[in-house]
Amino acid sequence: MDKAKVIKKLNDMMNLELSGALKYVHYSLFIFGVRRKPIIEFFREQATESIGHATKLGEKITALGGNPSVNITEDLKARKIVIEQLLKESMQIESKALSGYMNLLKDVEDDVVMDNFVREFIAEESEHLEDVEKMLRE
Ligand SMILES: [Fe+2]
Ligand SMILES: [Fe+2]
C-alpha cells in the first residue's frame, strides 16, 4: 500500500464528506409542505452520517501518520427549492462518495485492515444511494 497516496485520498474523501454534510444541513432548512418532517429527518440523518464518516476518515489519517486538512469552499445560496431536485442532488453526493471509495479500494487491496475499512464505507454509501433512489421512485 502506498501510504502517502492513501492518506491523500482519505483526506479528499474527508473533505467530500464534510462538504456533503454542509449541503445536507443547508437543504434541510428549505423543506416545506406536507412531506416536510420525513424529508428534513432524512437530510439531517445524512448530514450526521457524513460527519461520522469524515471523523472516521480523519482518525484513520492520523493513525497512518498523516495530517487531516480541511479545505472546503461551498457557496450555498438560498434558492427556490423543489424537493425532488434536492433528492437528485443527494443522489449525486452519494454516488460521488461511492465512486470515491471504490477508487480508494484499489489502493488498499494488499492491506486487510484498510481493505475492510473502505469496504464498510462502500456498503454504507450504497445503502444511502439505494434509499434516495427509492425516495425518487414513483
Ligand atoms: Fe459518507
Ligand atoms: Fe452517504
PDB file of C-alpha atoms and ligand atoms in Angstrom:
ATOM      1  CA  MET A   1       0.000   0.000   0.000  1.00  0.00           C
ATOM      2  CA  ASP A   2       1.313   3.418  -0.988  1.00  0.00           C
ATOM      3  CA  LYS A   3       0.730   5.169   2.329  1.00  0.00           C
ATOM      4  CA  ALA A   4       1.164   8.735   1.079  1.00  0.00           C
ATOM      5  CA  LYS A   5      -1.234   8.143  -1.794  1.00  0.00           C
ATOM      6  CA  VAL A   6      -3.813   6.550   0.512  1.00  0.00           C
ATOM      7  CA  ILE A   7      -3.544   9.391   3.053  1.00  0.00           C
ATOM      8  CA  LYS A   8      -4.122  11.913   0.258  1.00  0.00           C
ATOM      9  CA  LYS A   9      -7.206  10.038  -0.948  1.00  0.00           C
ATOM     10  CA  LEU A  10      -8.547   9.637   2.598  1.00  0.00           C
ATOM     11  CA  ASN A  11      -8.145  13.376   3.031  1.00  0.00           C
ATOM     12  CA  ASP A  12     -10.003  14.081  -0.220  1.00  0.00           C
ATOM     13  CA  MET A  13     -12.825  11.832   0.948  1.00  0.00           C
ATOM     14  CA  MET A  14     -12.914  13.541   4.343  1.00  0.00           C
ATOM     15  CA  ASN A  15     -13.391  16.874   2.582  1.00  0.00           C
ATOM     16  CA  LEU A  16     -16.051  15.395   0.316  1.00  0.00           C
ATOM     17  CA  GLU A  17     -17.946  14.085   3.357  1.00  0.00           C
ATOM     18  CA  LEU A  18     -17.722  17.411   5.167  1.00  0.00           C
ATOM     19  CA  SER A  19     -18.976  19.360   2.178  1.00  0.00           C
ATOM     20  CA  GLY A  20     -21.778  16.800   1.824  1.00  0.00           C
ATOM     21  CA  ALA A  21     -22.727  17.401   5.464  1.00  0.00           C
ATOM     22  CA  LEU A  22     -22.871  21.153   4.873  1.00  0.00           C
ATOM     23  CA  LYS A  23     -25.081  20.693   1.818  1.00  0.00           C
ATOM     24  CA  TYR A  24     -27.427  18.380   3.691  1.00  0.00           C
ATOM     25  CA  VAL A  25     -27.823  20.786   6.607  1.00  0.00           C
ATOM     26  CA  HIS A  26     -28.474  23.586   4.131  1.00  0.00           C
ATOM     27  CA  TYR A  27     -31.027  21.540   2.166  1.00  0.00           C
ATOM     28  CA  SER A  28     -32.857  20.668   5.368  1.00  0.00           C
ATOM     29  CA  LEU A  29     -33.574  24.341   6.039  1.00  0.00           C
ATOM     30  CA  PHE A  30     -35.685  24.775   2.904  1.00  0.00           C
ATOM     31  CA  ILE A  31     -38.218  21.985   3.196  1.00  0.00           C
ATOM     32  CA  PHE A  32     -41.871  22.940   3.379  1.00  0.00           C
ATOM     33  CA  GLY A  33     -45.194  21.248   2.728  1.00  0.00           C
ATOM     34  CA  VAL A  34     -46.766  18.013   3.889  1.00  0.00           C
ATOM     35  CA  ARG A  35     -43.595  15.967   3.361  1.00  0.00           C
ATOM     36  CA  ARG A  36     -41.534  18.375   5.477  1.00  0.00           C
ATOM     37  CA  LYS A  37     -40.855  16.208   8.540  1.00  0.00           C
ATOM     38  CA  PRO A  38     -39.584  12.964   6.937  1.00  0.00           C
ATOM     39  CA  ILE A  39     -37.504  14.794   4.344  1.00  0.00           C
ATOM     40  CA  ILE A  40     -35.879  17.034   6.950  1.00  0.00           C
ATOM     41  CA  GLU A  41     -35.187  13.971   9.059  1.00  0.00           C
ATOM     42  CA  PHE A  42     -33.621  12.219   6.066  1.00  0.00           C
ATOM     43  CA  PHE A  43     -31.330  15.140   5.200  1.00  0.00           C
ATOM     44  CA  ARG A  44     -30.234  15.654   8.803  1.00  0.00           C
ATOM     45  CA  GLU A  45     -29.568  11.932   9.176  1.00  0.00           C
ATOM     46  CA  GLN A  46     -27.379  12.085   6.076  1.00  0.00           C
ATOM     47  CA  ALA A  47     -25.568  15.122   7.497  1.00  0.00           C
ATOM     48  CA  THR A  48     -24.862  13.246  10.734  1.00  0.00           C
ATOM     49  CA  GLU A  49     -23.674  10.165   8.808  1.00  0.00           C
ATOM     50  CA  SER A  50     -21.369  12.324   6.710  1.00  0.00           C
ATOM     51  CA  ILE A  51     -19.841  13.954   9.800  1.00  0.00           C
ATOM     52  CA  GLY A  52     -19.390  10.462  11.245  1.00  0.00           C
ATOM     53  CA  HIS A  53     -17.649   9.306   8.072  1.00  0.00           C
ATOM     54  CA  ALA A  54     -15.442  12.401   7.994  1.00  0.00           C
ATOM     55  CA  THR A  55     -14.437  11.824  11.616  1.00  0.00           C
ATOM     56  CA  LYS A  56     -13.574   8.155  10.964  1.00  0.00           C
ATOM     57  CA  LEU A  57     -11.509   9.169   7.941  1.00  0.00           C
ATOM     58  CA  GLY A  58      -9.702  11.840   9.963  1.00  0.00           C
ATOM     59  CA  GLU A  59      -8.905   9.318  12.684  1.00  0.00           C
ATOM     60  CA  LYS A  60      -7.550   6.902  10.069  1.00  0.00           C
ATOM     61  CA  ILE A  61      -5.406   9.629   8.517  1.00  0.00           C
ATOM     62  CA  THR A  62      -3.733  10.389  11.852  1.00  0.00           C
ATOM     63  CA  ALA A  63      -3.391   6.649  12.579  1.00  0.00           C
ATOM     64  CA  LEU A  64      -1.405   6.359   9.340  1.00  0.00           C
ATOM     65  CA  GLY A  65       0.773   9.275  10.392  1.00  0.00           C
ATOM     66  CA  GLY A  66      -0.882  11.909   8.209  1.00  0.00           C
ATOM     67  CA  ASN A  67      -2.333  15.315   8.952  1.00  0.00           C
ATOM     68  CA  PRO A  68      -6.016  15.814   8.155  1.00  0.00           C
ATOM     69  CA  SER A  69      -6.561  19.131   6.438  1.00  0.00           C
ATOM     70  CA  VAL A  70      -9.959  20.681   5.860  1.00  0.00           C
ATOM     71  CA  ASN A  71     -10.331  22.736   2.739  1.00  0.00           C
ATOM     72  CA  ILE A  72     -13.947  23.326   1.847  1.00  0.00           C
ATOM     73  CA  THR A  73     -15.383  26.147  -0.162  1.00  0.00           C
ATOM     74  CA  GLU A  74     -19.106  25.750  -0.553  1.00  0.00           C
ATOM     75  CA  ASP A  75     -21.129  28.758  -1.561  1.00  0.00           C
ATOM     76  CA  LEU A  76     -24.606  27.665  -0.569  1.00  0.00           C
ATOM     77  CA  LYS A  77     -27.130  30.215  -1.694  1.00  0.00           C
ATOM     78  CA  ALA A  78     -30.759  30.480  -0.732  1.00  0.00           C
ATOM     79  CA  ARG A  79     -32.971  29.434  -3.622  1.00  0.00           C
ATOM     80  CA  LYS A  80     -36.369  28.235  -4.570  1.00  0.00           C
ATOM     81  CA  ILE A  81     -36.440  24.639  -3.514  1.00  0.00           C
ATOM     82  CA  VAL A  82     -38.065  21.708  -5.220  1.00  0.00           C
ATOM     83  CA  ILE A  83     -37.735  18.623  -3.023  1.00  0.00           C
ATOM     84  CA  GLU A  84     -37.186  16.276  -5.995  1.00  0.00           C
ATOM     85  CA  GLN A  85     -34.320  18.466  -7.157  1.00  0.00           C
ATOM     86  CA  LEU A  86     -32.686  18.232  -3.713  1.00  0.00           C
ATOM     87  CA  LEU A  87     -33.079  14.472  -3.745  1.00  0.00           C
ATOM     88  CA  LYS A  88     -31.416  14.324  -7.148  1.00  0.00           C
ATOM     89  CA  GLU A  89     -28.548  16.381  -5.748  1.00  0.00           C
ATOM     90  CA  SER A  90     -28.452  13.995  -2.809  1.00  0.00           C
ATOM     91  CA  MET A  91     -28.060  11.133  -5.294  1.00  0.00           C
ATOM     92  CA  GLN A  92     -25.111  12.950  -6.814  1.00  0.00           C
ATOM     93  CA  ILE A  93     -23.496  13.407  -3.389  1.00  0.00           C
ATOM     94  CA  GLU A  94     -23.929   9.733  -2.547  1.00  0.00           C
ATOM     95  CA  SER A  95     -22.754   8.390  -5.893  1.00  0.00           C
ATOM     96  CA  LYS A  96     -19.712  10.648  -5.825  1.00  0.00           C
ATOM     97  CA  ALA A  97     -18.878   9.293  -2.364  1.00  0.00           C
ATOM     98  CA  LEU A  98     -19.446   5.716  -3.528  1.00  0.00           C
ATOM     99  CA  SER A  99     -17.167   6.066  -6.546  1.00  0.00           C
ATOM    100  CA  GLY A 100     -14.539   7.788  -4.398  1.00  0.00           C
ATOM    101  CA  TYR A 101     -14.449   4.818  -2.010  1.00  0.00           C
ATOM    102  CA  MET A 102     -14.485   2.344  -4.913  1.00  0.00           C
ATOM    103  CA  ASN A 103     -11.481   4.157  -6.317  1.00  0.00           C
ATOM    104  CA  LEU A 104      -9.725   4.070  -2.936  1.00  0.00           C
ATOM    105  CA  LEU A 105     -10.328   0.323  -2.619  1.00  0.00           C
ATOM    106  CA  LYS A 106      -7.867  -0.375  -5.441  1.00  0.00           C
ATOM    107  CA  ASP A 107      -5.080   1.265  -3.435  1.00  0.00           C
ATOM    108  CA  VAL A 108      -5.622  -0.692  -0.214  1.00  0.00           C
ATOM    109  CA  GLU A 109      -6.233  -4.227  -1.532  1.00  0.00           C
ATOM    110  CA  ASP A 110      -2.979  -5.530  -0.045  1.00  0.00           C
ATOM    111  CA  ASP A 111      -3.826  -4.291   3.465  1.00  0.00           C
ATOM    112  CA  VAL A 112      -6.522  -6.376   5.176  1.00  0.00           C
ATOM    113  CA  VAL A 113      -7.480  -3.753   7.750  1.00  0.00           C
ATOM    114  CA  MET A 114      -7.658  -0.899   5.262  1.00  0.00           C
ATOM    115  CA  ASP A 115      -9.467  -3.061   2.734  1.00  0.00           C
ATOM    116  CA  ASN A 116     -12.116  -3.841   5.326  1.00  0.00           C
ATOM    117  CA  PHE A 117     -12.279  -0.196   6.416  1.00  0.00           C
ATOM    118  CA  VAL A 118     -13.004   1.015   2.884  1.00  0.00           C
ATOM    119  CA  ARG A 119     -15.498  -1.775   2.138  1.00  0.00           C
ATOM    120  CA  GLU A 120     -17.630  -0.672   5.081  1.00  0.00           C
ATOM    121  CA  PHE A 121     -17.860   2.810   3.597  1.00  0.00           C
ATOM    122  CA  ILE A 122     -18.785   1.324   0.230  1.00  0.00           C
ATOM    123  CA  ALA A 123     -21.585  -0.702   1.806  1.00  0.00           C
ATOM    124  CA  GLU A 124     -22.970   2.335   3.637  1.00  0.00           C
ATOM    125  CA  GLU A 125     -22.816   4.660   0.642  1.00  0.00           C
ATOM    126  CA  SER A 126     -24.551   2.023  -1.478  1.00  0.00           C
ATOM    127  CA  GLU A 127     -27.368   1.905   1.050  1.00  0.00           C
ATOM    128  CA  HIS A 128     -27.671   5.703   1.035  1.00  0.00           C
ATOM    129  CA  LEU A 129     -27.832   5.675  -2.735  1.00  0.00           C
ATOM    130  CA  GLU A 130     -30.499   2.958  -2.761  1.00  0.00           C
ATOM    131  CA  ASP A 131     -32.515   4.934  -0.226  1.00  0.00           C
ATOM    132  CA  VAL A 132     -32.530   8.117  -2.286  1.00  0.00           C
ATOM    133  CA  GLU A 133     -33.285   6.170  -5.443  1.00  0.00           C
ATOM    134  CA  LYS A 134     -36.349   4.671  -3.737  1.00  0.00           C
ATOM    135  CA  MET A 135     -37.462   8.085  -2.498  1.00  0.00           C
ATOM    136  CA  LEU A 136     -37.374   9.349  -6.077  1.00  0.00           C
ATOM    137  CA  ARG A 137     -39.268   6.343  -7.403  1.00  0.00           C
ATOM    138  CA  GLU A 138     -42.925   6.984  -8.253  1.00  0.00           C
TER     139      GLU A 138
HETATM  140 FE    FE B   1     -20.379   9.086   3.692  1.00  0.00          FE
HETATM  141 FE    FE B   2     -23.626   8.779   2.342  1.00  0.00          FE
END
